Amino acid sequence: MDIQGKVFIVTGGASGLGEGTARMLAANGGKVVIADMQAEKGEAVAKDIGGAFVKCDVSNEVDGQAVVAKAISMGKLMGLVNCAGIAPAEKTVGKTGAHNLGVYTKTIMVNLVGSFNMIRLAAEAMSKNEPEATGERGVMISTASVAARSGAKSNRSA
């Protein structure tokens, strides 16, 4: 895909892999919308790369719609890179009892529901794009943590 002049949404773009992705896209001529909960960091990265920042809980439909609307206002939305995610480390049973179900639920909402929410909203917008000469209307990439393979390690006993 030709990145030059195209608009991309990067969730979790205020730090880590998301920030690196946002910087790479901008360095190659893309227009980037950073969607993140970390307002201060997100705004700083957006300013540094000439992009835009939208405070966004990816699991919230209205927040996701605001991100897509911002992207469309900047030009042709051609990409979504999902990097937003949380990884709270908590044992199934610890010194204080059973794992907090609210923490687990929030993790599922951000990592799973949030990724799907952004995919569906960006896909709807991209489906309205005129195809590129290559036939592309857009691209979506969803990332995952290395913890999926190695797991979270803790040296604390239950």
Short mmCIF file of C-alpha atoms in Angstrom, two decimals:
data_model
loop_
_atom_site.label_atom_id
_atom_site.label_comp_id
_atom_site.label_asym_id
_atom_site.label_seq_id
_atom_site.Cartn_x
_atom_site.Cartn_y
_atom_site.Cartn_z
CA MET A 1 0.00 0.00 0.00
CA ASP A 2 1.14 3.51 -0.78
CA ILE A 3 1.16 5.29 2.58
CA GLN A 4 1.83 8.77 1.18
CA GLY A 5 -1.08 11.14 1.83
CA LYS A 6 -3.36 8.44 3.25
CA VAL A 7 -4.99 8.60 6.68
CA PHE A 8 -4.35 5.95 9.33
CA ILE A 9 -5.79 5.39 12.79
CA VAL A 10 -3.42 3.93 15.38
CA THR A 11 -5.06 2.82 18.63
CA GLY A 12 -2.71 2.84 21.59
CA GLY A 13 -0.57 5.27 19.61
CA ALA A 14 0.65 7.27 22.61
CA SER A 15 3.29 4.71 23.62
CA GLY A 16 5.01 1.44 22.83
CA LEU A 17 4.30 -0.38 19.58
CA GLY A 18 1.46 2.02 18.77
CA GLU A 19 3.72 5.05 19.08
CA GLY A 20 6.36 3.39 16.92
CA THR A 21 3.73 2.56 14.30
CA ALA A 22 2.36 6.12 14.31
CA ARG A 23 5.86 7.54 13.88
CA MET A 24 6.67 5.13 11.02
CA LEU A 25 3.46 5.95 9.16
CA ALA A 26 4.04 9.71 9.55
CA ALA A 27 7.69 9.39 8.49
CA ASN A 28 6.46 7.74 5.28
CA GLY A 29 3.97 10.48 4.46
CA GLY A 30 0.86 9.16 6.19
CA LYS A 31 -1.56 11.29 8.16
CA VAL A 32 -2.05 9.72 11.57
CA VAL A 33 -4.85 9.86 14.11
CA ILE A 34 -3.71 8.61 17.49
CA ALA A 35 -6.51 7.07 19.56
CA ASP A 36 -5.48 6.56 23.17
CA MET A 37 -6.54 7.15 26.77
CA GLN A 38 -3.20 8.81 27.61
CA ALA A 39 -4.10 12.38 26.61
CA GLU A 40 -0.86 14.16 27.50
CA LYS A 41 1.39 11.60 25.81
CA GLY A 42 -0.97 11.19 22.84
CA GLU A 43 -1.14 14.92 22.21
CA ALA A 44 2.65 15.20 22.43
CA VAL A 45 3.22 12.39 19.93
CA ALA A 46 0.56 13.77 17.57
CA LYS A 47 2.16 17.22 17.68
CA ASP A 48 5.62 15.74 17.09
CA ILE A 49 4.50 13.80 13.99
CA GLY A 50 2.06 16.36 12.60
CA GLY A 51 -0.93 14.15 13.31
CA ALA A 52 -4.07 14.39 15.41
CA PHE A 53 -5.02 12.99 18.80
CA VAL A 54 -8.44 11.81 19.99
CA LYS A 55 -8.89 10.59 23.56
CA CYS A 56 -10.51 7.21 23.09
CA ASP A 57 -11.62 4.22 25.09
CA VAL A 58 -11.63 1.74 22.19
CA SER A 59 -14.43 -0.26 23.81
CA ASN A 60 -16.73 2.78 23.75
CA GLU A 61 -18.77 3.14 20.55
CA VAL A 62 -19.07 6.93 20.72
CA ASP A 63 -15.31 7.34 21.31
CA GLY A 64 -14.57 5.06 18.35
CA GLN A 65 -16.96 6.99 16.13
CA ALA A 66 -15.20 10.25 17.08
CA VAL A 67 -11.85 8.78 16.05
CA VAL A 68 -13.18 7.63 12.67
CA ALA A 69 -14.87 11.01 12.10
CA LYS A 70 -11.58 12.80 12.84
CA ALA A 71 -9.73 10.51 10.42
CA ILE A 72 -12.27 11.08 7.63
CA SER A 73 -12.01 14.84 8.17
CA MET A 74 -8.27 14.57 7.38
CA GLY A 75 -8.65 12.73 4.07
CA LYS A 76 -9.05 9.19 2.80
CA LEU A 77 -9.02 6.72 5.70
CA MET A 78 -6.97 3.81 4.41
CA GLY A 79 -5.74 2.08 7.53
CA LEU A 80 -6.36 1.02 11.09
CA VAL A 81 -3.63 -0.42 13.29
CA ASN A 82 -4.97 -1.77 16.60
CA CYS A 83 -2.27 -1.54 19.26
CA ALA A 84 -4.42 -0.55 22.25
CA GLY A 85 -4.38 -3.12 24.99
CA ILE A 86 -3.96 -3.66 28.69
CA ALA A 87 -2.30 -6.50 30.55
CA PRO A 88 -3.02 -6.39 34.27
CA ALA A 89 -1.02 -9.02 36.13
CA GLU A 90 -3.19 -10.76 38.66
CA LYS A 91 -3.23 -14.37 39.79
CA THR A 92 -6.36 -16.50 39.55
CA VAL A 93 -6.15 -16.87 43.33
CA GLY A 94 -3.86 -14.62 45.34
CA LYS A 95 -3.26 -13.58 48.92
CA THR A 96 -6.43 -11.51 48.96
CA GLY A 97 -8.63 -14.14 47.31
CA ALA A 98 -9.99 -14.78 43.83
CA HIS A 99 -8.95 -12.72 40.81
CA ASN A 100 -11.01 -9.55 40.56
CA LEU A 101 -13.68 -10.21 37.92
CA GLY A 102 -13.92 -6.49 37.14
CA VAL A 103 -10.24 -6.42 36.14
CA TYR A 104 -10.76 -9.43 33.87
CA THR A 105 -13.90 -7.93 32.34
CA LYS A 106 -12.13 -4.62 31.65
CA THR A 107 -9.26 -6.48 29.97
CA ILE A 108 -11.69 -8.35 27.68
CA MET A 109 -13.54 -5.11 26.91
CA VAL A 110 -10.38 -3.25 25.89
CA ASN A 111 -8.38 -6.01 24.22
CA LEU A 112 -11.15 -7.96 22.49
CA VAL A 113 -14.30 -5.86 22.26
CA GLY A 114 -12.30 -2.66 21.73
CA SER A 115 -10.32 -4.13 18.84
CA PHE A 116 -13.52 -5.35 17.18
CA ASN A 117 -15.26 -2.03 17.81
CA MET A 118 -12.54 -0.12 15.99
CA ILE A 119 -12.41 -2.70 13.17
CA ARG A 120 -16.13 -2.49 12.50
CA LEU A 121 -16.22 1.32 12.57
CA ALA A 122 -13.14 1.75 10.37
CA ALA A 123 -14.36 -0.98 7.99
CA GLU A 124 -17.64 0.83 7.48
CA ALA A 125 -15.80 4.05 6.59
CA MET A 126 -13.30 2.28 4.32
CA SER A 127 -16.06 0.38 2.51
CA LYS A 128 -17.17 3.75 1.11
CA ASN A 129 -13.71 4.49 -0.33
CA GLU A 130 -13.19 4.46 -4.06
CA PRO A 131 -10.76 1.59 -4.67
CA GLU A 132 -7.13 2.42 -5.34
CA ALA A 133 -5.62 1.32 -8.66
CA THR A 134 -4.61 -1.86 -6.82
CA GLY A 135 -8.23 -2.49 -5.79
CA GLU A 136 -7.53 -1.63 -2.13
CA ARG A 137 -10.08 0.26 -0.07
CA GLY A 138 -8.07 0.02 3.15
CA VAL A 139 -6.11 -2.23 5.44
CA MET A 140 -6.49 -3.29 9.08
CA ILE A 141 -3.83 -4.74 11.32
CA SER A 142 -4.47 -5.96 14.85
CA THR A 143 -1.47 -6.61 17.06
CA ALA A 144 -1.11 -8.80 20.13
CA SER A 145 1.28 -8.96 23.02
CA VAL A 146 4.15 -11.40 23.30
CA ALA A 147 2.45 -12.40 26.57
CA ALA A 148 0.11 -14.50 24.45
CA ARG A 149 3.04 -16.88 23.88
CA SER A 150 5.11 -16.51 27.01
CA GLY A 151 2.49 -15.62 29.61
CA ALA A 152 2.86 -13.23 32.49
CA LYS A 153 5.34 -14.31 35.12
CA SER A 154 5.16 -13.44 38.76
CA ASN A 155 7.59 -14.28 41.51
CA ARG A 156 4.96 -13.66 44.21
CA SER A 157 3.41 -16.69 45.86
CA ALA A 158 -0.33 -17.11 46.43
#
